[in-house]
PDB file of C-alpha atoms in Angstrom:
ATOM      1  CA  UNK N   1    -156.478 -72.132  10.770  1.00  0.00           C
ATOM      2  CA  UNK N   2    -154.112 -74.385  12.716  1.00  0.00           C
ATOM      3  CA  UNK N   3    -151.552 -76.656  11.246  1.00  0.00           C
ATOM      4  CA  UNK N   4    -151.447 -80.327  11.928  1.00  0.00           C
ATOM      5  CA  UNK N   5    -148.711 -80.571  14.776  1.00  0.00           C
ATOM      6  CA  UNK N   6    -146.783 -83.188  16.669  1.00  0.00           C
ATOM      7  CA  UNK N   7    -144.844 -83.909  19.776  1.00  0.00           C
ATOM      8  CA  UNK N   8    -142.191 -84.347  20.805  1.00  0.00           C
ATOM      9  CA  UNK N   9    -139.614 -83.083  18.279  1.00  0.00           C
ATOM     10  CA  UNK N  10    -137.298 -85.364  19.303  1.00  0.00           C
ATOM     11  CA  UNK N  11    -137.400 -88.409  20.859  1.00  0.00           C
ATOM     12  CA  UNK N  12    -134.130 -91.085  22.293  1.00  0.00           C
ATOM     13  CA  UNK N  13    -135.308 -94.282  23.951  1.00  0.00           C
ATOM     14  CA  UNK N  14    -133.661 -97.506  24.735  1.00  0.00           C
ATOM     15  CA  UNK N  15    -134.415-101.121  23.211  1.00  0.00           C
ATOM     16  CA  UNK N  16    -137.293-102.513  24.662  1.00  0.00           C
ATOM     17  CA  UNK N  17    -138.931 -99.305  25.980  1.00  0.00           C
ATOM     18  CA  UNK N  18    -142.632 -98.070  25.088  1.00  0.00           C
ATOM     19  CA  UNK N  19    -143.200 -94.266  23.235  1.00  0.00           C
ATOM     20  CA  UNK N  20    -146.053 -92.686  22.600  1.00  0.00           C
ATOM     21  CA  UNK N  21    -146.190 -89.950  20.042  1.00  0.00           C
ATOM     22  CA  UNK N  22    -148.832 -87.501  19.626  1.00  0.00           C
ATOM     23  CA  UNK N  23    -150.854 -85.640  16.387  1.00  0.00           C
ATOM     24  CA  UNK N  24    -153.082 -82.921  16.551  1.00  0.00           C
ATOM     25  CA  UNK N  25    -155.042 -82.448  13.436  1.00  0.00           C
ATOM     26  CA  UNK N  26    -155.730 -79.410  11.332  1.00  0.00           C
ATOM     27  CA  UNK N  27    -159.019 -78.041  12.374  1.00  0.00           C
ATOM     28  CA  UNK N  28    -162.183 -79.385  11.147  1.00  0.00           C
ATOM     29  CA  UNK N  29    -159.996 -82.225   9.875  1.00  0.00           C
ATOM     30  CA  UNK N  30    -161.608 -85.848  11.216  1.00  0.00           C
ATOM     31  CA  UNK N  31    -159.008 -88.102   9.646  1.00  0.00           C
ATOM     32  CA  UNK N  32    -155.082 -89.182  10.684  1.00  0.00           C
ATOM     33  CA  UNK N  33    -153.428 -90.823   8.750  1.00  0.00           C
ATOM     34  CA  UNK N  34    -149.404 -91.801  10.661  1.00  0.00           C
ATOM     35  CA  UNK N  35    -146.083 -93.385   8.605  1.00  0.00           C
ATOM     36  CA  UNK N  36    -142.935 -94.188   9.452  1.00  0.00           C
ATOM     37  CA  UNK N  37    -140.197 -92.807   7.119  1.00  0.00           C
ATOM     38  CA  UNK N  38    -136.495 -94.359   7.288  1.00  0.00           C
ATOM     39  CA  UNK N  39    -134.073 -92.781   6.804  1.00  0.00           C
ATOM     40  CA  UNK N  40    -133.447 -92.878   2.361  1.00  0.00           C
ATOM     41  CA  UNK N  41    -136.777 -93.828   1.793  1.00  0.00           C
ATOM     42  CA  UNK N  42    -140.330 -92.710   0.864  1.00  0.00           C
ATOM     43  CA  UNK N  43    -142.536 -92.729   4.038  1.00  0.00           C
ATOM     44  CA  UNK N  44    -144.498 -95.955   4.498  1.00  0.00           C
ATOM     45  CA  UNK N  45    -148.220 -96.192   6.106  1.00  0.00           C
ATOM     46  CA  UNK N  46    -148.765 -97.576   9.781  1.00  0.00           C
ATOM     47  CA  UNK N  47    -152.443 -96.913  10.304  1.00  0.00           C
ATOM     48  CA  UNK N  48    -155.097 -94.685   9.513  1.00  0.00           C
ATOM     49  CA  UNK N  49    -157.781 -93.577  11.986  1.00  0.00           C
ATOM     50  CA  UNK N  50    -161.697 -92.049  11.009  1.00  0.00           C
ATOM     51  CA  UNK N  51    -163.709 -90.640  13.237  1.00  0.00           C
ATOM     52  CA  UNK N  52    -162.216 -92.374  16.424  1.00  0.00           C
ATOM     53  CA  UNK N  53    -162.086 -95.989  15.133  1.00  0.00           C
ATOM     54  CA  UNK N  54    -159.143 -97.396  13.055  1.00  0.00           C
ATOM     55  CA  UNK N  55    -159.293 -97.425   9.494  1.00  0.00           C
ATOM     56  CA  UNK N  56    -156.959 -99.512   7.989  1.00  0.00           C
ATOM     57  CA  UNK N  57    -153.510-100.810   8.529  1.00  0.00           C
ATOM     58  CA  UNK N  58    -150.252-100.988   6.913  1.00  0.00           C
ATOM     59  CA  UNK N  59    -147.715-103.770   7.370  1.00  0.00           C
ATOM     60  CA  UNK N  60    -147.065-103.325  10.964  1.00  0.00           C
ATOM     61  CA  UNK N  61    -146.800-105.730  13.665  1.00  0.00           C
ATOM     62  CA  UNK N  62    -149.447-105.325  16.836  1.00  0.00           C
ATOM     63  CA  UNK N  63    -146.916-103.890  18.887  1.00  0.00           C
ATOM     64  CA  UNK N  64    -147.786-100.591  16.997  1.00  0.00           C
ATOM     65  CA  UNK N  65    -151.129 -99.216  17.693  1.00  0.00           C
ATOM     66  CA  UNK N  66    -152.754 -96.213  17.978  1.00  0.00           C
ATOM     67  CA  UNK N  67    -155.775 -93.828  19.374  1.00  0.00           C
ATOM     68  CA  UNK N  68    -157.880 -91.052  18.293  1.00  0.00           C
ATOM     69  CA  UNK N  69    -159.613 -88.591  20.780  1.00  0.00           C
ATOM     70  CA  UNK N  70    -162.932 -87.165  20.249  1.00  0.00           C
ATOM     71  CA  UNK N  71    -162.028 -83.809  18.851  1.00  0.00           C
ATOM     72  CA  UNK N  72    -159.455 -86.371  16.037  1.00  0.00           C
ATOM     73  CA  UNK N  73    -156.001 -85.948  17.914  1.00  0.00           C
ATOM     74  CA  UNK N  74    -154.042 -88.991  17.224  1.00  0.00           C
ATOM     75  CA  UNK N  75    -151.537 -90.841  19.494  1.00  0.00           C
ATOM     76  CA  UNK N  76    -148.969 -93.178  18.254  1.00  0.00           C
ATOM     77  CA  UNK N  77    -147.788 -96.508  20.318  1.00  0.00           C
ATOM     78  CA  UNK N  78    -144.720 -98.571  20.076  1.00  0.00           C
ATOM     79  CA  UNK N  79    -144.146-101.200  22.356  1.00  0.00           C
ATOM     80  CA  UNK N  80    -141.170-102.658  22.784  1.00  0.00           C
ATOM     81  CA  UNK N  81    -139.027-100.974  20.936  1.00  0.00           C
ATOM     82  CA  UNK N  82    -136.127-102.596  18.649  1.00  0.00           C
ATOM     83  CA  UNK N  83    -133.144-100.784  16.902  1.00  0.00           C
ATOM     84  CA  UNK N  84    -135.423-100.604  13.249  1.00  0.00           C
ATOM     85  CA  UNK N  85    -137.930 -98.572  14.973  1.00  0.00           C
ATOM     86  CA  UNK N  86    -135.533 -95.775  14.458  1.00  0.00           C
ATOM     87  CA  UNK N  87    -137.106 -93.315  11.869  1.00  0.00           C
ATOM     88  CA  UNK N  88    -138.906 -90.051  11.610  1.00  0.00           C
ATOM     89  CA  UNK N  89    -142.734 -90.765  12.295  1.00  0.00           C
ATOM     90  CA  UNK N  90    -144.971 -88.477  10.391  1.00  0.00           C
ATOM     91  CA  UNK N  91    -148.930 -87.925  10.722  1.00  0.00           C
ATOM     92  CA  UNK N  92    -151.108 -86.464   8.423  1.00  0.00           C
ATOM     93  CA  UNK N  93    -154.953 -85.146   8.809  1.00  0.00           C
ATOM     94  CA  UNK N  94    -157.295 -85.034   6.014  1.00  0.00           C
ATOM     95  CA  UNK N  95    -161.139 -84.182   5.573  1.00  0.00           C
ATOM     96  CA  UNK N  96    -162.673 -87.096   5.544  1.00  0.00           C
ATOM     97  CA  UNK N  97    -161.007 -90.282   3.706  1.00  0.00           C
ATOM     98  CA  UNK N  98    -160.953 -88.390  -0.259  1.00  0.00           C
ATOM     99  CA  UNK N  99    -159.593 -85.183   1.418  1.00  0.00           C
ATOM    100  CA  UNK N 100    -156.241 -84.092   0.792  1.00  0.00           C
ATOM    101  CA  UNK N 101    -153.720 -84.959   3.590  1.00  0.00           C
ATOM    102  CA  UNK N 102    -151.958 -82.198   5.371  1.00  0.00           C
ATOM    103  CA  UNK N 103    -148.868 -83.150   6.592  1.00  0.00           C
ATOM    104  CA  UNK N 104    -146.787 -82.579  10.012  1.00  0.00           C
ATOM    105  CA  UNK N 105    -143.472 -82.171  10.856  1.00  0.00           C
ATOM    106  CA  UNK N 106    -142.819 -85.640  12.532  1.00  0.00           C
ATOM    107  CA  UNK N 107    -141.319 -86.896  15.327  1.00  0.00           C
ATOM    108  CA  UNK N 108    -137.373 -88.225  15.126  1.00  0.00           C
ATOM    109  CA  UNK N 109    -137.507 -91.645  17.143  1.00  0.00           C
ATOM    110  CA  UNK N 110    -134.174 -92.769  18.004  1.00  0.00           C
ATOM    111  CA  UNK N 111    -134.013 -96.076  19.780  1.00  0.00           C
ATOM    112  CA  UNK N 112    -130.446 -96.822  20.952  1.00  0.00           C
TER     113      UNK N 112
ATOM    114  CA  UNK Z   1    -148.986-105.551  -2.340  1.00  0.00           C
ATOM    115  CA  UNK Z   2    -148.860-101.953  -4.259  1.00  0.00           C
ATOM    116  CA  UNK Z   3    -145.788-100.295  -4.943  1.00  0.00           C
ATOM    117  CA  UNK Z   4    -144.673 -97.117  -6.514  1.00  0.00           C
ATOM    118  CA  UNK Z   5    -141.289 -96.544  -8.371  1.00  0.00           C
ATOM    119  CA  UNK Z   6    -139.139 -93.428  -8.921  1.00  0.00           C
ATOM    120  CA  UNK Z   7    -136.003 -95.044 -10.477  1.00  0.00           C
ATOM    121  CA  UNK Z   8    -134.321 -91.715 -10.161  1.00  0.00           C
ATOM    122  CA  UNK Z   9    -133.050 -90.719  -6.869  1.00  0.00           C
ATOM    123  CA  UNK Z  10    -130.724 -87.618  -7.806  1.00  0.00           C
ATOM    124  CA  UNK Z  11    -132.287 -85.261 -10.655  1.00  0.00           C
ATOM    125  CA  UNK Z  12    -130.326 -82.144 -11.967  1.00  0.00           C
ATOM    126  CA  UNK Z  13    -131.012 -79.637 -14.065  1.00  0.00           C
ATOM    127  CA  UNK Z  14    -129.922 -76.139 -14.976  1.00  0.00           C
ATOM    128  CA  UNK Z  15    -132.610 -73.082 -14.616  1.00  0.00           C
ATOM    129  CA  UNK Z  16    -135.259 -72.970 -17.908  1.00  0.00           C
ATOM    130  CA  UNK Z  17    -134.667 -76.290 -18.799  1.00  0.00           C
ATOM    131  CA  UNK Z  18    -137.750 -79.220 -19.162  1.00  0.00           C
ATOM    132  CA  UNK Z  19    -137.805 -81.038 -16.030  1.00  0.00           C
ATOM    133  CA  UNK Z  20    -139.846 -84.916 -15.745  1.00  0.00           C
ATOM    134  CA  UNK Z  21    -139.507 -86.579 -12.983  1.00  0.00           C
ATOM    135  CA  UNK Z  22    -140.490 -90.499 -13.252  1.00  0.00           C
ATOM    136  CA  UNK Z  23    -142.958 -92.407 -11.314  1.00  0.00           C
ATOM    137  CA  UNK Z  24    -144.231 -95.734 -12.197  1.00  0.00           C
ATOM    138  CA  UNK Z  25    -146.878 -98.079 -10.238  1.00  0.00           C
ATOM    139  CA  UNK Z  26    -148.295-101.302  -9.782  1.00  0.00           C
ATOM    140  CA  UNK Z  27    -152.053-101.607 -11.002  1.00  0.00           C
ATOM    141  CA  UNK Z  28    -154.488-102.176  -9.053  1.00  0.00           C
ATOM    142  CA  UNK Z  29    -158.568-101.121  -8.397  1.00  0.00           C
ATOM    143  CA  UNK Z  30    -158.672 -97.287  -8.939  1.00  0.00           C
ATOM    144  CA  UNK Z  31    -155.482 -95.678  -8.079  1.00  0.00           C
ATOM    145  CA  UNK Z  32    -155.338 -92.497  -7.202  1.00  0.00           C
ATOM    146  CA  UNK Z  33    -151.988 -90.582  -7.846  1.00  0.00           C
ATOM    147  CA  UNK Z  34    -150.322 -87.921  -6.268  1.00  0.00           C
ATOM    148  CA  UNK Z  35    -147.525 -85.812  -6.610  1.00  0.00           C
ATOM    149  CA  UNK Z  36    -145.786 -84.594  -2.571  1.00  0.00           C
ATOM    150  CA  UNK Z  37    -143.145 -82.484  -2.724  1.00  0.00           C
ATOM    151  CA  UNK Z  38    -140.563 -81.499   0.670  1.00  0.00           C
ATOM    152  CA  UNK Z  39    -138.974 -78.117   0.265  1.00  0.00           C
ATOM    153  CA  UNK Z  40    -136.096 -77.664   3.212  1.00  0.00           C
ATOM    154  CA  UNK Z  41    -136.424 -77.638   6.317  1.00  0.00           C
ATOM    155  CA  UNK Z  42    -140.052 -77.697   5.353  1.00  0.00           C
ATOM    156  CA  UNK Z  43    -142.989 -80.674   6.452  1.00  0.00           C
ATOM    157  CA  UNK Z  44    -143.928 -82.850   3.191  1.00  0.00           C
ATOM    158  CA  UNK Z  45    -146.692 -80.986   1.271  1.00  0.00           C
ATOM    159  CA  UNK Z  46    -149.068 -82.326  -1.630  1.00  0.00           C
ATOM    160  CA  UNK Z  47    -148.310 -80.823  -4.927  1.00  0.00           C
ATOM    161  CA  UNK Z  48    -151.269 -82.127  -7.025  1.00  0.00           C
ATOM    162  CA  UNK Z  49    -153.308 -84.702  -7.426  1.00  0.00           C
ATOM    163  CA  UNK Z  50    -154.360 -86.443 -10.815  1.00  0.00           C
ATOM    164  CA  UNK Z  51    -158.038 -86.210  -9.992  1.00  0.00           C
ATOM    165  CA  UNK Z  52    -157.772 -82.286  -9.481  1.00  0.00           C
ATOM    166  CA  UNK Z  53    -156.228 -82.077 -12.987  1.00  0.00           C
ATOM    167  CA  UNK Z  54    -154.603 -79.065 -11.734  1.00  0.00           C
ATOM    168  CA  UNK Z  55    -151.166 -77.508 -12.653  1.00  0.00           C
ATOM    169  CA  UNK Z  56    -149.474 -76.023  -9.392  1.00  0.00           C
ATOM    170  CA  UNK Z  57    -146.516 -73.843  -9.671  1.00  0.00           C
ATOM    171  CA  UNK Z  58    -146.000 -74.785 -13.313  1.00  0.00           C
ATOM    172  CA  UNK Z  59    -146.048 -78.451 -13.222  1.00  0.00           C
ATOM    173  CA  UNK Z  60    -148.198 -80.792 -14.602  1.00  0.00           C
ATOM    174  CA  UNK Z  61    -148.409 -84.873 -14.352  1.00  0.00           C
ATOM    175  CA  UNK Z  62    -150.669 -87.208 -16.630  1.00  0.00           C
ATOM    176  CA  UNK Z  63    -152.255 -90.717 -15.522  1.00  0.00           C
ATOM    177  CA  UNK Z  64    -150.705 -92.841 -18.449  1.00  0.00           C
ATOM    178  CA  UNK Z  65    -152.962 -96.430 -16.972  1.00  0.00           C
ATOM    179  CA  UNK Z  66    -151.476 -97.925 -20.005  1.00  0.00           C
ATOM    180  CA  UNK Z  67    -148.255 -97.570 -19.034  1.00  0.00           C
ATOM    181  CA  UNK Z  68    -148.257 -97.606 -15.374  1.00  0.00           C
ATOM    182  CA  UNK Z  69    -146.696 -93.923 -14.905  1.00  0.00           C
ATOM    183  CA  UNK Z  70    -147.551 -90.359 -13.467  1.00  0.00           C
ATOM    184  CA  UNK Z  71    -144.348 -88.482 -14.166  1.00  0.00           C
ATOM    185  CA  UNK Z  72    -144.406 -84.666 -13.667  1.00  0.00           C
ATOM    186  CA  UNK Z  73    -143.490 -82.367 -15.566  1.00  0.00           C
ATOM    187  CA  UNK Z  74    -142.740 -78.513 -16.049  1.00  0.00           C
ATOM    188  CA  UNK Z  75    -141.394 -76.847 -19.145  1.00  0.00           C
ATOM    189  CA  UNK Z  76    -138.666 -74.567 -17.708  1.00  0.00           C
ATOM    190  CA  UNK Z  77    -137.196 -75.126 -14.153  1.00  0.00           C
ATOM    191  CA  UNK Z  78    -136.764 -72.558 -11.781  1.00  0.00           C
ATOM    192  CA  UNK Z  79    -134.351 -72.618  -8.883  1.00  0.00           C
ATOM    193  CA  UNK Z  80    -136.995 -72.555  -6.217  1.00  0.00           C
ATOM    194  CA  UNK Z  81    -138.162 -76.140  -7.973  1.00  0.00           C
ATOM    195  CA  UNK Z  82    -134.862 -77.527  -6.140  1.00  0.00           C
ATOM    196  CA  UNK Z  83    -136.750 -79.935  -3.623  1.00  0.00           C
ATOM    197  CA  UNK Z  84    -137.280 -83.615  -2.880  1.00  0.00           C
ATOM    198  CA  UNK Z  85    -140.372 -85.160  -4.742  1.00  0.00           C
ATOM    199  CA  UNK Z  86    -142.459 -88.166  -3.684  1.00  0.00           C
ATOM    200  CA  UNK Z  87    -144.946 -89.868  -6.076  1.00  0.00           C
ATOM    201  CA  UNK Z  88    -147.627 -91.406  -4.076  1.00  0.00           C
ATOM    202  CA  UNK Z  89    -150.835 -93.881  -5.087  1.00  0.00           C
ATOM    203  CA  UNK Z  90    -153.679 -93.935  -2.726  1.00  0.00           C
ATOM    204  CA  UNK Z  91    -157.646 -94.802  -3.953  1.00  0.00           C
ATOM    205  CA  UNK Z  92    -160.074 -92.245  -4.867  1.00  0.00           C
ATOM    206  CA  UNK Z  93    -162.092 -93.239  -1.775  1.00  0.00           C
ATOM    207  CA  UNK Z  94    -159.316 -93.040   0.385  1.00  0.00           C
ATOM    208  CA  UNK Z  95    -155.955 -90.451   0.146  1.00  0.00           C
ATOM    209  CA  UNK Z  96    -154.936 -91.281   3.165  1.00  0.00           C
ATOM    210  CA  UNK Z  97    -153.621 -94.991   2.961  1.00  0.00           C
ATOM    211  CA  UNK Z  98    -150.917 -94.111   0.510  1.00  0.00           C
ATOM    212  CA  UNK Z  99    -147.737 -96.060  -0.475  1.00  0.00           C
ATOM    213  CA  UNK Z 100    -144.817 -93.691  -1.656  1.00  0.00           C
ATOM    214  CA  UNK Z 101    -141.504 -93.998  -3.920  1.00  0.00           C
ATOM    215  CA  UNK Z 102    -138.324 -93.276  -2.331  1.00  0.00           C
ATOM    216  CA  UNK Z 103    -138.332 -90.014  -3.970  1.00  0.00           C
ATOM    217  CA  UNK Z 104    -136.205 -87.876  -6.384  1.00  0.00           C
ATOM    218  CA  UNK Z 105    -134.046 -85.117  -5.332  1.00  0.00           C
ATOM    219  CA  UNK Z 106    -134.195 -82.221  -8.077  1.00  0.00           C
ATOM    220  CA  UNK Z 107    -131.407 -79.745  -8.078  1.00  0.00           C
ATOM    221  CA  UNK Z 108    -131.941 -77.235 -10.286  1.00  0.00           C
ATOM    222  CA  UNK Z 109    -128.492 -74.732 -10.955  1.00  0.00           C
ATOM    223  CA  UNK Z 110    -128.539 -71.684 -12.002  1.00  0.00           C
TER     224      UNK Z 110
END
């Protein structure tokens, strides 16, 4: 059984840029969930995506937005990036929407 | 909007002492609560769930609805506990649109 994993590790853009991070899911699992997670504090919920169509959204503006890929990878998109964007961006694949979530090891955005 | 309180960012205590670690919520529709845990240099993991009524490595947490609070618990501490904790409510339909606390840091000494 595979692990949920994302790319890159690491990540340094500049204000105003687009990034694209990328989830794949734990085998079998049909459901991403992604957060963003400041530095200090708890992680908080962008989207969620089920079976290829979005799900729900936390309190993010448009310029976030996201895809999932027939066999339930998950891409992340930030346009225009400002200076708060900085965080670590995790994902997280579940069973279906009850399912327990199963956690990667995120993506460090830097935006400079 | 739903939030999720653990007042206590640092938590220390020594090894085979009673650990609790607080977590309070705003209520709303049917919560569900759940109990992450981030050993280091290690991804964010779940450690239970209320629903499962599970204890997992010793710990334990109740659903007080009265009081707003799932704080978790284990009877004696062991140094491998030493980990950041994040309380988390999601719905019973739905685990994966969660809102989490800050988190508390346990260090437990030897």
């Amino acid at each position: 059984e595979t692990g949920v994993t994302q790319s890159p590790t690491h990540l340094i853009k500049t204000r105003g840029q687009q990034v694209t991070l990328r989830c794949s899911s734990q085998s079998g699992h049909n459901t991403v969930s992604w957060y963003q997670q400041a530095l200090g504090q708890g992680p908080q919920f962008i989207f969620q995506y089920y079976r290829e169509e979005e799900n729900g959204r936390g309190n993010f503006p448009p310029r976030f937005s996201g895809l999932q890929f027939p066999n339930y990878s998950s891409e992340l998109n930030v346009n225009a990036l400002e200076l708060d964007d900085s965080a670590l961006y995790l994902c997280a694949s579940s069973l279906g929407l009850a399912g327990a979530q199963y956690f990667g090891p995120g993506t460090r955005l830097t935006v400079t | 909007a739903q939030r999720v309180t653990q007042p206590e960012k640092l938590l220390s205590v020594f090894k085979g002492a009673p650990v609790e670690l607080k977590c309070n919520y705003s209520y709303s529709g049917s919560p569900e609560l759940f109990w992450y845990v981030q050993y280091s240099r290690q991804r964010l993991q779940l450690l239970l769930r209320h629903i499962s009524r599970e204890s997992i490595k010793g710990f334990t947490a109740d659903l007080n609805k009265g009081e707003t609070s799932f704080h978790l618990k284990k009877p004696f501490a062991q140094e491998e506990d030493s980990a950041m904790y994040y309380c988390a409510r999601g719905y019973n339909t739905n685990a994966g649109k969660s809102t989490f606390g800050d988190g508390t840091t346990l260090t437990v000494k030897p």
